PDB file of C-alpha atoms and ligand atoms in Angstrom:
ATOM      1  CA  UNK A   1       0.000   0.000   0.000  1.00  0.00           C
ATOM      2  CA  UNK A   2       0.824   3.748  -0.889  1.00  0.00           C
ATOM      3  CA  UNK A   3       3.208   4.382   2.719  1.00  0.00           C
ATOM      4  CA  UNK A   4       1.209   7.739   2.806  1.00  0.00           C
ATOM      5  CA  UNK A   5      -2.248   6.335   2.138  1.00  0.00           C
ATOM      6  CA  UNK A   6      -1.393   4.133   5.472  1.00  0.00           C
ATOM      7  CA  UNK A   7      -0.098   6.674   7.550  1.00  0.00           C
ATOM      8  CA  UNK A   8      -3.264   8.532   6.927  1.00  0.00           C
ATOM      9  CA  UNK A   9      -5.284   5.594   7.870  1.00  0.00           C
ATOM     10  CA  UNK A  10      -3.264   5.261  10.953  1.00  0.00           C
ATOM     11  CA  UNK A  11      -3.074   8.917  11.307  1.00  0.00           C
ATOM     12  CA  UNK A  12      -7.245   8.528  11.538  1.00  0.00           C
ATOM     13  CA  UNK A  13      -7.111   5.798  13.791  1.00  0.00           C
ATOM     14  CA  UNK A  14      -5.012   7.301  16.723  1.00  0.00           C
ATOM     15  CA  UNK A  15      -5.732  10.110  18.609  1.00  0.00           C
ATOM     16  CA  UNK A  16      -3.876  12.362  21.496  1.00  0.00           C
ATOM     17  CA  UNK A  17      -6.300  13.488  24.529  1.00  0.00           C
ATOM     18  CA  UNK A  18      -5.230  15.280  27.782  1.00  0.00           C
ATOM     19  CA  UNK A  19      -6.976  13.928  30.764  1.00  0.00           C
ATOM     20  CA  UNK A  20      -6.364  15.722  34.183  1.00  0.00           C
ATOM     21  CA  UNK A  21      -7.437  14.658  38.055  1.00  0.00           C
ATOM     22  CA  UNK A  22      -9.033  16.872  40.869  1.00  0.00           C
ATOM     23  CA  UNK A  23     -10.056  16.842  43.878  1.00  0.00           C
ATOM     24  CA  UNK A  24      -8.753  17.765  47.654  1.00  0.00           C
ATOM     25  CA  UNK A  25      -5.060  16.693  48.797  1.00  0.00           C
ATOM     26  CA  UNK A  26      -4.955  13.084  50.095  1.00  0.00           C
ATOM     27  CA  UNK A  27      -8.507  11.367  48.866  1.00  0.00           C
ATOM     28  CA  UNK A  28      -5.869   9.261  46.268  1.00  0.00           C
ATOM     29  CA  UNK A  29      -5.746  11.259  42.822  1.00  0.00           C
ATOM     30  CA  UNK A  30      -2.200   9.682  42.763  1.00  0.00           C
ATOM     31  CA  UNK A  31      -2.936   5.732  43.732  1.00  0.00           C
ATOM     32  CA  UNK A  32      -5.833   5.636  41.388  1.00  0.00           C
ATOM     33  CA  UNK A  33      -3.842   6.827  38.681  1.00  0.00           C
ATOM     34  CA  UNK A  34      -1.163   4.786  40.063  1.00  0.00           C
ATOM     35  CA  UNK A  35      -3.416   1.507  40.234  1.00  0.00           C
ATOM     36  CA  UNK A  36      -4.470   1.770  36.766  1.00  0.00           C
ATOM     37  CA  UNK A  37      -0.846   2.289  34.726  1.00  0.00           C
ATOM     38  CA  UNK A  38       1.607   0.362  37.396  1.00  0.00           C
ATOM     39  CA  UNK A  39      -1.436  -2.227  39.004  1.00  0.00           C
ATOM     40  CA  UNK A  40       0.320  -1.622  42.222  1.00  0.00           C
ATOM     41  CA  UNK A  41      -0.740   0.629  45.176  1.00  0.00           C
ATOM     42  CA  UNK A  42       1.548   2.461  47.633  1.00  0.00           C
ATOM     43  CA  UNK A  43       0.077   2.469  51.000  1.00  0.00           C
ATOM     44  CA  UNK A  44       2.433   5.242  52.159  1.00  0.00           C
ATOM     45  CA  UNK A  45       1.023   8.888  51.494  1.00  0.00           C
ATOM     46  CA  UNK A  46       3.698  11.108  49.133  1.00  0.00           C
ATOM     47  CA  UNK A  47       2.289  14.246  48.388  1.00  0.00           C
ATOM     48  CA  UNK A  48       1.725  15.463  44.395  1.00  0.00           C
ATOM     49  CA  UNK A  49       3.923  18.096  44.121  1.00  0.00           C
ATOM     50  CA  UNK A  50       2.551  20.706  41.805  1.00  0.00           C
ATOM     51  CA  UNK A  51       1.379  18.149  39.232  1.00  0.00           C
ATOM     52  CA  UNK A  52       2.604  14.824  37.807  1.00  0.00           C
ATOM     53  CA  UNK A  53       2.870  13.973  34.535  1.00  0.00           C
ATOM     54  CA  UNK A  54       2.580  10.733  32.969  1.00  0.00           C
ATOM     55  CA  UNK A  55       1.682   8.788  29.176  1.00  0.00           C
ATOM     56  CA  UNK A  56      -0.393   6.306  28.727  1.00  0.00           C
ATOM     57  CA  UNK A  57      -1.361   3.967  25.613  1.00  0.00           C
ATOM     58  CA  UNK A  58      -4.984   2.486  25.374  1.00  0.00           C
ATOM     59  CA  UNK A  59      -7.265   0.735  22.480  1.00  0.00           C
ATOM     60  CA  UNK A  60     -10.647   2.018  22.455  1.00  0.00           C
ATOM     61  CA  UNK A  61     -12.623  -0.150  19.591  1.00  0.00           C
ATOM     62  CA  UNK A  62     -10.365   0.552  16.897  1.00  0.00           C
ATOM     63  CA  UNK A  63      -8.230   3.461  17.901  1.00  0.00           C
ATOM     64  CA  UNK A  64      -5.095   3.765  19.747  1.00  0.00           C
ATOM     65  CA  UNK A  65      -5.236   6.768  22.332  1.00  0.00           C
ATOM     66  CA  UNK A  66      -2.160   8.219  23.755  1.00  0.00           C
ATOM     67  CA  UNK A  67      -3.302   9.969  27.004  1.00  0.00           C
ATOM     68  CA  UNK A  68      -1.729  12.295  28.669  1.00  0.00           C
ATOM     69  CA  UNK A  69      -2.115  12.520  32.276  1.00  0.00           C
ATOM     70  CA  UNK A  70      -1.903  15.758  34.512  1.00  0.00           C
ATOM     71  CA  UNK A  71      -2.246  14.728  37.838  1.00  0.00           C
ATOM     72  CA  UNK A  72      -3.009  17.861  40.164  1.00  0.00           C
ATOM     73  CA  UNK A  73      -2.166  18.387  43.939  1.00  0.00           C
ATOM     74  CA  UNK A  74      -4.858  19.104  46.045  1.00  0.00           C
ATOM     75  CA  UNK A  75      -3.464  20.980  48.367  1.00  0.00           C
ATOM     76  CA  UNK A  76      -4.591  24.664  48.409  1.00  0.00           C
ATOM     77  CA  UNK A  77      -0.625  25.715  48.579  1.00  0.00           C
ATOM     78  CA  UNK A  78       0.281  24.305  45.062  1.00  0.00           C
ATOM     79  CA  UNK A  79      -2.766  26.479  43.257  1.00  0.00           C
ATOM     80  CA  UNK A  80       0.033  28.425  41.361  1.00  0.00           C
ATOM     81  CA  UNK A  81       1.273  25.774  40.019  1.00  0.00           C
ATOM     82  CA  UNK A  82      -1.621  23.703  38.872  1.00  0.00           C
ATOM     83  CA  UNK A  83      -3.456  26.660  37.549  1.00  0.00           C
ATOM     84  CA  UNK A  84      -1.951  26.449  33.994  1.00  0.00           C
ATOM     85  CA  UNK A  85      -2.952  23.129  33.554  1.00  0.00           C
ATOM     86  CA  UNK A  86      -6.638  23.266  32.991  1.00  0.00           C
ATOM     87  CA  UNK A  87      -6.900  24.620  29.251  1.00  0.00           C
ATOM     88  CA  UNK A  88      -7.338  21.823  26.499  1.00  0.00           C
ATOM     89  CA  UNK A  89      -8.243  18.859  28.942  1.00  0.00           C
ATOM     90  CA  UNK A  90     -10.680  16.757  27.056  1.00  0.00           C
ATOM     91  CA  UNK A  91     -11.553  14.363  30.565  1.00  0.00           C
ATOM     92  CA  UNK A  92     -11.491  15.234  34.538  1.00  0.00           C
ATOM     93  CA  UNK A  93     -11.235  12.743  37.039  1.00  0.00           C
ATOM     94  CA  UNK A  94     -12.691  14.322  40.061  1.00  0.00           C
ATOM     95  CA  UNK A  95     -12.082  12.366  43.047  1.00  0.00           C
ATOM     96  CA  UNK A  96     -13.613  12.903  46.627  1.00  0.00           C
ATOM     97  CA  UNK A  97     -12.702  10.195  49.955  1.00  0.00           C
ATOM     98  CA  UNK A  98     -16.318   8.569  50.535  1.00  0.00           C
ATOM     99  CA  UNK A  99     -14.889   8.959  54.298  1.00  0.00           C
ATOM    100  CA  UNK A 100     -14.205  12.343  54.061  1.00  0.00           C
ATOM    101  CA  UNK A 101     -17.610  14.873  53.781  1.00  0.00           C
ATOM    102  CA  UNK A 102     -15.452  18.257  53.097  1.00  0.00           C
ATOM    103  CA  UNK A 103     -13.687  16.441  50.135  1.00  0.00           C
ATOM    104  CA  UNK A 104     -17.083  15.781  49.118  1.00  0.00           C
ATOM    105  CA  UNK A 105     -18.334  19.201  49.482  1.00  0.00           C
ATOM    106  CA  UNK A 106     -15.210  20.642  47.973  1.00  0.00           C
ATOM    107  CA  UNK A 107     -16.229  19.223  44.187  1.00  0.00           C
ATOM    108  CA  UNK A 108     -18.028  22.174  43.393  1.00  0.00           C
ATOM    109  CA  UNK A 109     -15.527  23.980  44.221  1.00  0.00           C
ATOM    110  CA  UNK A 110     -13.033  22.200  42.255  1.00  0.00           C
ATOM    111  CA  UNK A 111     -15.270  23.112  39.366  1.00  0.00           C
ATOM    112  CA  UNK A 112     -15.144  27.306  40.321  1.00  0.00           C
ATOM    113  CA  UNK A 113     -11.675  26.626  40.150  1.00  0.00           C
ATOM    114  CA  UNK A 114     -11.573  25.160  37.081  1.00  0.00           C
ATOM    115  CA  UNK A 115     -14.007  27.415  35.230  1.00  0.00           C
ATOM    116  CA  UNK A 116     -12.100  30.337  36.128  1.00  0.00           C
ATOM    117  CA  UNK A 117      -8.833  28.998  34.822  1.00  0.00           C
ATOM    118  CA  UNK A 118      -9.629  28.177  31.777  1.00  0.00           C
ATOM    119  CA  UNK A 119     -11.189  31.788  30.996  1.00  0.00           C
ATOM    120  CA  UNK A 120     -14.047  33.138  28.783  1.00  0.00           C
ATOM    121  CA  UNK A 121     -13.591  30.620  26.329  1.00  0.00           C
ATOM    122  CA  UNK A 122     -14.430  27.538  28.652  1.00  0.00           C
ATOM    123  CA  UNK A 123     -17.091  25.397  27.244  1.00  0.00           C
ATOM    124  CA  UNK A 124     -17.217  22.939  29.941  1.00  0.00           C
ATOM    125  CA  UNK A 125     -19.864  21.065  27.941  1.00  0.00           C
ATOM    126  CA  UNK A 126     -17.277  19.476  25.914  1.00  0.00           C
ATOM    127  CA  UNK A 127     -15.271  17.661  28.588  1.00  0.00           C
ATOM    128  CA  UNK A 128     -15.978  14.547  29.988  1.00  0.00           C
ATOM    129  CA  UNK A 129     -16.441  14.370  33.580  1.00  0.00           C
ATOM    130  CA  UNK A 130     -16.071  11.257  35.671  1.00  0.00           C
ATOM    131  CA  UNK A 131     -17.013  11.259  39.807  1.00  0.00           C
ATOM    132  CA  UNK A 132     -14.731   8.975  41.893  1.00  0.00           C
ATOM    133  CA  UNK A 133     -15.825   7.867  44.941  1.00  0.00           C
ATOM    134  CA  UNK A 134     -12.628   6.748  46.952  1.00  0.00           C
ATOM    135  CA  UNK A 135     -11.470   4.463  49.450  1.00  0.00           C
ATOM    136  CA  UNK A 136     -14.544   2.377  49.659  1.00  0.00           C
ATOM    137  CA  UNK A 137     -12.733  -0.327  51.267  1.00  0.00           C
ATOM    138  CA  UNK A 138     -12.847   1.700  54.209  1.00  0.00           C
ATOM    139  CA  UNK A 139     -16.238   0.773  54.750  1.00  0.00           C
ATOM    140  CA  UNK A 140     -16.405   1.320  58.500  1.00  0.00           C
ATOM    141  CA  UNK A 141     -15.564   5.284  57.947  1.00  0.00           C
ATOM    142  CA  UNK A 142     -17.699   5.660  55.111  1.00  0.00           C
ATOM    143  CA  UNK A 143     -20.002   9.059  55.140  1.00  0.00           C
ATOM    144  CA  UNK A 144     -20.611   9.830  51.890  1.00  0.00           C
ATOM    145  CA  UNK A 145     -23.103   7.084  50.652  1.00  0.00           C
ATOM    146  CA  UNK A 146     -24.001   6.040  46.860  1.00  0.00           C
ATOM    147  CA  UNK A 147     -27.170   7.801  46.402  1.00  0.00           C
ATOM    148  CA  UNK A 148     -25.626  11.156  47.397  1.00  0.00           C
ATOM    149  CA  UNK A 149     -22.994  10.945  45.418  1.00  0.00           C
ATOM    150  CA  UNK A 150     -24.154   9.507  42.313  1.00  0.00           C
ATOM    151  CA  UNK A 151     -26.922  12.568  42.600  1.00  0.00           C
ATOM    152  CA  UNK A 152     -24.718  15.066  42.735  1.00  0.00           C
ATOM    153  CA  UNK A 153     -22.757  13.276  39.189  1.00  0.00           C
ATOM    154  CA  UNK A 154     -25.701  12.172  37.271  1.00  0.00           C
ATOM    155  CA  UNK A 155     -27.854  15.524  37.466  1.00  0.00           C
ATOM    156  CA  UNK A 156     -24.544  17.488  36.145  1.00  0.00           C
ATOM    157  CA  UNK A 157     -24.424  14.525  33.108  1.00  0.00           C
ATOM    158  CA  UNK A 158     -20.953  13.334  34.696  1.00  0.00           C
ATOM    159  CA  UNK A 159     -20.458   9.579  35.437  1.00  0.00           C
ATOM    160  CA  UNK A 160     -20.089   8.065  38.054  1.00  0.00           C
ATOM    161  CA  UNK A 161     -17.861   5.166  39.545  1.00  0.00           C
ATOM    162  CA  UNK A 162     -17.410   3.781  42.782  1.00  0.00           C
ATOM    163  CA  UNK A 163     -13.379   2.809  43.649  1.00  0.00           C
ATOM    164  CA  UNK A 164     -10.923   1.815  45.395  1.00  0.00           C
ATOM    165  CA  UNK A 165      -7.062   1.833  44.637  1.00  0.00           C
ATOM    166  CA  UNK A 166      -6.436  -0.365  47.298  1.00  0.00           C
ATOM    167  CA  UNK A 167      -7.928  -3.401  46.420  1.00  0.00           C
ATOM    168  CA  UNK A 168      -8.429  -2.095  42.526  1.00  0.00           C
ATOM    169  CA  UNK A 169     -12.181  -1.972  42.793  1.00  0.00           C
ATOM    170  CA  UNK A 170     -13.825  -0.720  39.821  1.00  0.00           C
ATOM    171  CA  UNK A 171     -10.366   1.282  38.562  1.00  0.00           C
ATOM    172  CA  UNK A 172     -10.396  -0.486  35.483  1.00  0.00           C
ATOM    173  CA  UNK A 173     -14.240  -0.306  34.594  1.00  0.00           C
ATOM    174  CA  UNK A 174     -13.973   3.895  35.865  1.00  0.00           C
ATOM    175  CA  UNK A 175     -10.916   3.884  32.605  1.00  0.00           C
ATOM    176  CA  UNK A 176     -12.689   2.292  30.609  1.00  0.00           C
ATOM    177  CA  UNK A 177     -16.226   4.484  30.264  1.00  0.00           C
ATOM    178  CA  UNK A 178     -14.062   7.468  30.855  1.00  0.00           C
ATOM    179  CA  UNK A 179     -11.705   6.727  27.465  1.00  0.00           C
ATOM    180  CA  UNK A 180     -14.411   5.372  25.730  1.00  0.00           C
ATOM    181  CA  UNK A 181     -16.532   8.535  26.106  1.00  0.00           C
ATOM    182  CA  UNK A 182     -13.894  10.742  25.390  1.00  0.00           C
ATOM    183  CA  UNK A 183     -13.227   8.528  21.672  1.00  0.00           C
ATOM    184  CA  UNK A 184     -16.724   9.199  21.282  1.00  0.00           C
ATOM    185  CA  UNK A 185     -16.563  13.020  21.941  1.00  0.00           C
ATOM    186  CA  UNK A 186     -13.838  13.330  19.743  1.00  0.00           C
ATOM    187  CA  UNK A 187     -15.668  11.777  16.882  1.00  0.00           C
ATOM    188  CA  UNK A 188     -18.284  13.476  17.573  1.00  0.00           C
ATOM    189  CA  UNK A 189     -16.112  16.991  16.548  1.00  0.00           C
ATOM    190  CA  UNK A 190     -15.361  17.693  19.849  1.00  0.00           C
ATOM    191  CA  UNK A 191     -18.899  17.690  21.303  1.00  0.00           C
ATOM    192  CA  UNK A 192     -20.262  15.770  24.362  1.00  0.00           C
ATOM    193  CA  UNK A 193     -22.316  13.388  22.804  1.00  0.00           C
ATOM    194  CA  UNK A 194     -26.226  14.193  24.138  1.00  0.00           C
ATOM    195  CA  UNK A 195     -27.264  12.794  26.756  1.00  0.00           C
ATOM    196  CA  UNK A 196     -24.025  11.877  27.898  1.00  0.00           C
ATOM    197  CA  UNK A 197     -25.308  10.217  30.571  1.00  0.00           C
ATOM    198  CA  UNK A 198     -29.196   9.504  30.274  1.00  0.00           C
ATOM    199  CA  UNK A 199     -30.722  10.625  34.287  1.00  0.00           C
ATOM    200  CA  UNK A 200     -33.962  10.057  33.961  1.00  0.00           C
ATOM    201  CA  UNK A 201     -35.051  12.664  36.676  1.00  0.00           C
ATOM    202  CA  UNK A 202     -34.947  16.336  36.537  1.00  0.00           C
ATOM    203  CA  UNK A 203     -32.943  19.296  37.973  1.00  0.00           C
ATOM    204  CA  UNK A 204     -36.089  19.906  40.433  1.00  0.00           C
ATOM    205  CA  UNK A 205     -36.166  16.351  41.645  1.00  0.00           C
ATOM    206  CA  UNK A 206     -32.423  16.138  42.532  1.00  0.00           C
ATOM    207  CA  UNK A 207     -32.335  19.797  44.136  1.00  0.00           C
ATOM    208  CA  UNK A 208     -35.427  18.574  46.051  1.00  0.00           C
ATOM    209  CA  UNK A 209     -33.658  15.052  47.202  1.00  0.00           C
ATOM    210  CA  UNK A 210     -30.549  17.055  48.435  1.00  0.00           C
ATOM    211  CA  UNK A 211     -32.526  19.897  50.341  1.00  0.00           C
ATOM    212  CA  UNK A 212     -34.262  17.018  52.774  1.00  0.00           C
ATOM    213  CA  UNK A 213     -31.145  15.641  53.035  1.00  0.00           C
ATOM    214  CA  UNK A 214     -29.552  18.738  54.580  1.00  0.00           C
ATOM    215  CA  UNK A 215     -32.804  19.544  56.252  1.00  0.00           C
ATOM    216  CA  UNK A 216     -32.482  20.680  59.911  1.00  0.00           C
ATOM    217  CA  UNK A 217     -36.000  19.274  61.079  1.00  0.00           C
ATOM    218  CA  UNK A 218     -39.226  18.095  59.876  1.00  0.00           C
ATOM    219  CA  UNK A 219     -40.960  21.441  59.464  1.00  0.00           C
ATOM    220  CA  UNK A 220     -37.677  22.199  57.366  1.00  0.00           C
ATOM    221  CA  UNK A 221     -37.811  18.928  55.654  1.00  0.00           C
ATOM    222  CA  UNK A 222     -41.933  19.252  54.079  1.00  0.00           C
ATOM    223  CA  UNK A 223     -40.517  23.403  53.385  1.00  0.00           C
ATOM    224  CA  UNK A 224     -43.367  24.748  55.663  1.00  0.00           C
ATOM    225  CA  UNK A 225     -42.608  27.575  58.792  1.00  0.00           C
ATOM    226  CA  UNK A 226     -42.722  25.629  61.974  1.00  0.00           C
ATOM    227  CA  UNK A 227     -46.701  26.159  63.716  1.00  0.00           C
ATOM    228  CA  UNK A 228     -48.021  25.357  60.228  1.00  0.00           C
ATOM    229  CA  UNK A 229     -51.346  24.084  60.084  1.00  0.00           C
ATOM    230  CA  UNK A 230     -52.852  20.284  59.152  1.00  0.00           C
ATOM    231  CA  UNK A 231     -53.806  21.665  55.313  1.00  0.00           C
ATOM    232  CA  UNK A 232     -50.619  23.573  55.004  1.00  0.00           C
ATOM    233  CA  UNK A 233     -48.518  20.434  56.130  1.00  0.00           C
ATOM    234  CA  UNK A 234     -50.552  18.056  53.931  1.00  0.00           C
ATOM    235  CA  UNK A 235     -50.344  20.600  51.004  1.00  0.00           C
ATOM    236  CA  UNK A 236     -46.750  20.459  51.147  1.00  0.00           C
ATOM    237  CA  UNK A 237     -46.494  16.650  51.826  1.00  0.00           C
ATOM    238  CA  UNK A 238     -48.547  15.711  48.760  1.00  0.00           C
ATOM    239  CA  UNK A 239     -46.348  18.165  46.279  1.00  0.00           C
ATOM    240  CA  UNK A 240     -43.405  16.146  47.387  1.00  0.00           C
ATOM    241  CA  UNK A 241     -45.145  12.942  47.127  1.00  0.00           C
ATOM    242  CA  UNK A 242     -45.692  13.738  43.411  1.00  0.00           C
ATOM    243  CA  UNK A 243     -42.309  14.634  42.662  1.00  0.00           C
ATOM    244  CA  UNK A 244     -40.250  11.893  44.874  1.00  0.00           C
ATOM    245  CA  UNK A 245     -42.469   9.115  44.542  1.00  0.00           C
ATOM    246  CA  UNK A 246     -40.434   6.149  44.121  1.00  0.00           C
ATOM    247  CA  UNK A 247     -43.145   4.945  41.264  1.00  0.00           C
ATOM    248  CA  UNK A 248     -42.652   8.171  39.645  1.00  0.00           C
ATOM    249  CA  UNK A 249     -38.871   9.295  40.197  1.00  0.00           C
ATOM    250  CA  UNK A 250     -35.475   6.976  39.397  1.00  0.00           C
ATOM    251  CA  UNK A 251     -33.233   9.772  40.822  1.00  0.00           C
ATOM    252  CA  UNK A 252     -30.921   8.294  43.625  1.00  0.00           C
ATOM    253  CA  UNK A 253     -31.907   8.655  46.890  1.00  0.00           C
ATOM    254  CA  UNK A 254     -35.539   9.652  45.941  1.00  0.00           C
ATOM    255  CA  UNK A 255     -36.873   6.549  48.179  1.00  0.00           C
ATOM    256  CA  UNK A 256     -35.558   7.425  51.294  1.00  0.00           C
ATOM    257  CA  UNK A 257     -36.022  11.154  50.741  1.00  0.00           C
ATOM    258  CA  UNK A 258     -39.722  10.193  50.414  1.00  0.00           C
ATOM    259  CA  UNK A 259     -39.544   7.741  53.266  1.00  0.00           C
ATOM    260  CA  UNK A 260     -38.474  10.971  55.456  1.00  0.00           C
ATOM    261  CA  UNK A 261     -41.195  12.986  53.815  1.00  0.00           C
ATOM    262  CA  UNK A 262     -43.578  10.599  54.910  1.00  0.00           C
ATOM    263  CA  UNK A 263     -41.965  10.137  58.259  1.00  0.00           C
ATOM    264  CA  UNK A 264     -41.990  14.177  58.552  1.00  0.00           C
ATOM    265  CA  UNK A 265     -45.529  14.679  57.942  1.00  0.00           C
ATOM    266  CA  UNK A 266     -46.556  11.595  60.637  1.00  0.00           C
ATOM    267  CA  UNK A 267     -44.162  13.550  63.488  1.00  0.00           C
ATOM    268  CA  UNK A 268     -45.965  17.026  62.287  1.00  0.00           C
ATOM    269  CA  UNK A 269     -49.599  16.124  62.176  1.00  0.00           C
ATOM    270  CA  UNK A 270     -49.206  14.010  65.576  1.00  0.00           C
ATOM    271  CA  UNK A 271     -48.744  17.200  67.398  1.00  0.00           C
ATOM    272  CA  UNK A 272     -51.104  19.284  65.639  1.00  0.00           C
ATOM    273  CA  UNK A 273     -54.563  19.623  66.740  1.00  0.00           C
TER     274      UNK A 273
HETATM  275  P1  GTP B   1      -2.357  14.969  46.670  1.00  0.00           P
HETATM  276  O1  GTP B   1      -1.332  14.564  45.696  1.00  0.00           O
HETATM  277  O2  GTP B   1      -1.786  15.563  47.921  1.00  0.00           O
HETATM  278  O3  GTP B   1      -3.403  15.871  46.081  1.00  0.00           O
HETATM  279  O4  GTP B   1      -3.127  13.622  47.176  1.00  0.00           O
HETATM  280  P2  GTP B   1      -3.764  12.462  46.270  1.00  0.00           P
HETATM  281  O5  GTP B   1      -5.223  12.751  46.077  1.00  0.00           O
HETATM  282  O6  GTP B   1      -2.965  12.221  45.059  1.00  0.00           O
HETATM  283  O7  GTP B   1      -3.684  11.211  47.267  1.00  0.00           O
HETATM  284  P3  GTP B   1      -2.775   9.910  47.131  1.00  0.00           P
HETATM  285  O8  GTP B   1      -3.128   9.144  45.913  1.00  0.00           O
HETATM  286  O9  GTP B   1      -1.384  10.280  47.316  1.00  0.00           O
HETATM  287  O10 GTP B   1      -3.322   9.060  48.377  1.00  0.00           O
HETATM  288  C1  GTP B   1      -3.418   9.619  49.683  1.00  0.00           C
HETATM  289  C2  GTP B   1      -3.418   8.522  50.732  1.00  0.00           C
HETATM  290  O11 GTP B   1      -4.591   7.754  50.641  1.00  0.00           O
HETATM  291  C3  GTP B   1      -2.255   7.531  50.613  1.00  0.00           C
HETATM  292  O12 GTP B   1      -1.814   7.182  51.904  1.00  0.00           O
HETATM  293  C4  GTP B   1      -2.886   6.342  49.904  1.00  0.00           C
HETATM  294  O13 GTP B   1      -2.233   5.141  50.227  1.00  0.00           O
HETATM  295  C5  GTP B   1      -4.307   6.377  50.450  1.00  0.00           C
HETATM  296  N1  GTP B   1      -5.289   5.834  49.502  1.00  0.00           N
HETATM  297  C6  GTP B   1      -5.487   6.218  48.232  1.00  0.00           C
HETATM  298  N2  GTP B   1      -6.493   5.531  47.668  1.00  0.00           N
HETATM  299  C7  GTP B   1      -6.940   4.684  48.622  1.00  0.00           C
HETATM  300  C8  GTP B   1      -7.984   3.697  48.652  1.00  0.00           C
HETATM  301  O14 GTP B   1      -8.732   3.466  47.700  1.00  0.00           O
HETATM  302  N3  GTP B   1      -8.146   3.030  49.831  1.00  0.00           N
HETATM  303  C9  GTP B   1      -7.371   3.267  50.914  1.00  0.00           C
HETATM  304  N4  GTP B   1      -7.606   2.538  51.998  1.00  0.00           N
HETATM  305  N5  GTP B   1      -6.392   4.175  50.921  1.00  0.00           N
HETATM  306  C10 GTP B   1      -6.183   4.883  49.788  1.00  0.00           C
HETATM  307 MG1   MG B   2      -1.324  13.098  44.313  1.00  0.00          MG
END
C-alpha cells in the first residue's frame, strides 16, 4: 500500500487526549492513577507536588489513544502551580474520599476553580467528567453514601464510579467508560455526545432530594414555617409525594427522601390539633 495512504489511515485511527485529576489533597488522585498504569498501590502517602505527569497507551474499539495525564495536587498551597494546567483537557477525574464529607463538598468547588482557569472561552460542555468515589474499602468510615454521590454526578451529566485503589475496585471499569466517552466526543467533533449520561429525573427532583437531606427538622424537611397548620402540612407533603415518589422518580436517593417525607408529615400532624 501507498506508505502515505497508510499513515493517513493510521493517522485517523489514533488520537492524542489530555486527561487531568481533581479533587482535595490526600482522597488518592495519585494511587488511582497509580493503580491503573503500574497495578500496584503504595500504602504510604507522598504528596503530588505541583502536578505529575505521565503517558499512557490504550485501544478504544479501533483506535489507539495516547493519554496524557496531569495529575493535580490538592493541596490549596500548590494552586500556582496547577493553575496552567486546565486549558485543552478533554476528561477530569474528580475524586472525593467517601470517608471524608469536606472532600465531598469541595467538588463544586473544584469546578469554580476550574471554570475560572480556563477563561471566557471555557465550554465545559465538551469535557468529559467522571465522579470517583474513593477508598470504599474503608467501609467502617464511610459518610458519603451512593445515592448522594451519584446525585450530585448524574444531574450534572458526569459519570459516576465507585473505587478503590487499594484493592483495585472498579479502577479499570472507571478507565474504561471514561476513554471510551472521550473517543466518542472526539468523533463526535469535539462535542459531548447528548445525553451523555441519560438521568432520567430532573434538575427539580435532585435539588429537592438534596434539600431534605440537609434539612435541619421536619418542618424544614416538608418546606413549611414551623406552627403550620394540618392543610398547610398536607399541602406540602402531597407536592413532594408527586415529585419523589419512588413509582414516579429513578433519581438516587428519591426513596428514602420520600420515606423521610412521609416520616416528617406523621411527626408534624401528631402534634397538631
Ligand atoms: P495529593 O497529591 O496531595 O493531592 O493527594 P492524592 O489525592 O494524590 O492522594 P494519594 O493518591 O497520594 O493518596 C493519599 C493517601 O490515601 C495515601 O496514603 C494512599 O495510600 C491512600 N489511599 C489512596 N487511595 C486509597 C484507597 O482506595 N483506599 C485506601 N484505603 N487508601 C487509599
Ligand atoms: Mg497526588
Amino acid at each position: 500500500m501507498d506508505t502515505n495512504v497508510q499513515k493517513r489511515r493510521e493517522n485517523k485511527k489514533s488520537l492524542r487526549v489530555k486527561v487531568i485529576s481533581l479533587g482535595n489533597a490526600e482522597v488518592g488522585k495519585s494511587c488511582i492513577i497509580k493503580r491503573y498504569c503500574e497495578k500496584r498501590f503504595v500504602p504510604k502517602y507522598l504528596a503530588t507536588i505541583g502536578i505529575d505527569y505521565g503517558v499512557t497507551k490504550v485501544q478504544v474499539r479501533d483506535r489507539e489513544i495516547k493519554v496524557n495525564i496531569f495529575d493535580m495536587a490538592g493541596h490549596p498551597f500548590f494552586y500556582e502551580v496547577r493553575n496552567e494546567f486546565y486549558k485543552d483537557s478533554q476528561g477530569v477525574i474528580l475524586v472525593y474520599d467517601v470517608g471524608l464529607r469536606e472532600s465531598f463538598d469541595a467538588l463544586d468547588s473544584w469546578l469554580t476553580e476550574m471554570k475560572q482557569e480556563m477563561g471566557s472561552q471555557a465550554n465545559m460542555e465538551n469535557i468529559i467528567f467522571i465522579v470517583c468515589a474513593n477508598k470504599v474499602d474503608l467501609t467502617k468510615r464511610r459518610v458519603v453514601d451512593e445515592s448522594e454521590g451519584r446525585l450530585w454526578a448524574e444531574s450534572r451529566g458526569f459519570h459516576y464510579f465507585e473505587t478503590s485503589a487499594q484493592s483495585g475496585e472498579g479502577i479499570n471499569e472507571m478507565f474504561q467508560a471514561f476513554f471510551s466517552s472521550i473517543t466518542d466526543m472526539c468523533e463526535n467533533g469535539g462535542k459531548r455526545p447528548t445525553p451523555e449520561v441519560n438521568v432520567g429525573f430532573t434538575k427539580e427532583q435532585a435539588d429537592t432530594i438534596r434539600r431534605i437531606r440537609n434539612s435541619k427538622d421536619s418542618w424544614d424537611m416538608l418546606g413549611v414555617k414551623p406552627g403550620a397548620t394540618r392543610e398547610e402540612v398536607n399541602k406540602a407533603y402531597r407536592k413532594l409525594a408527586v415529585l419523589l415518589h419512588p413509582d414516579k422518580c429513578v433519581a438516587p436517593g428519591s426513596e428514602d427522601a420520600f420515606k423521610s417525607v412521609v416520616n416528617a408529615r406523621t411527626s408534624l400532624l401528631k402534634n397538631i390539633k
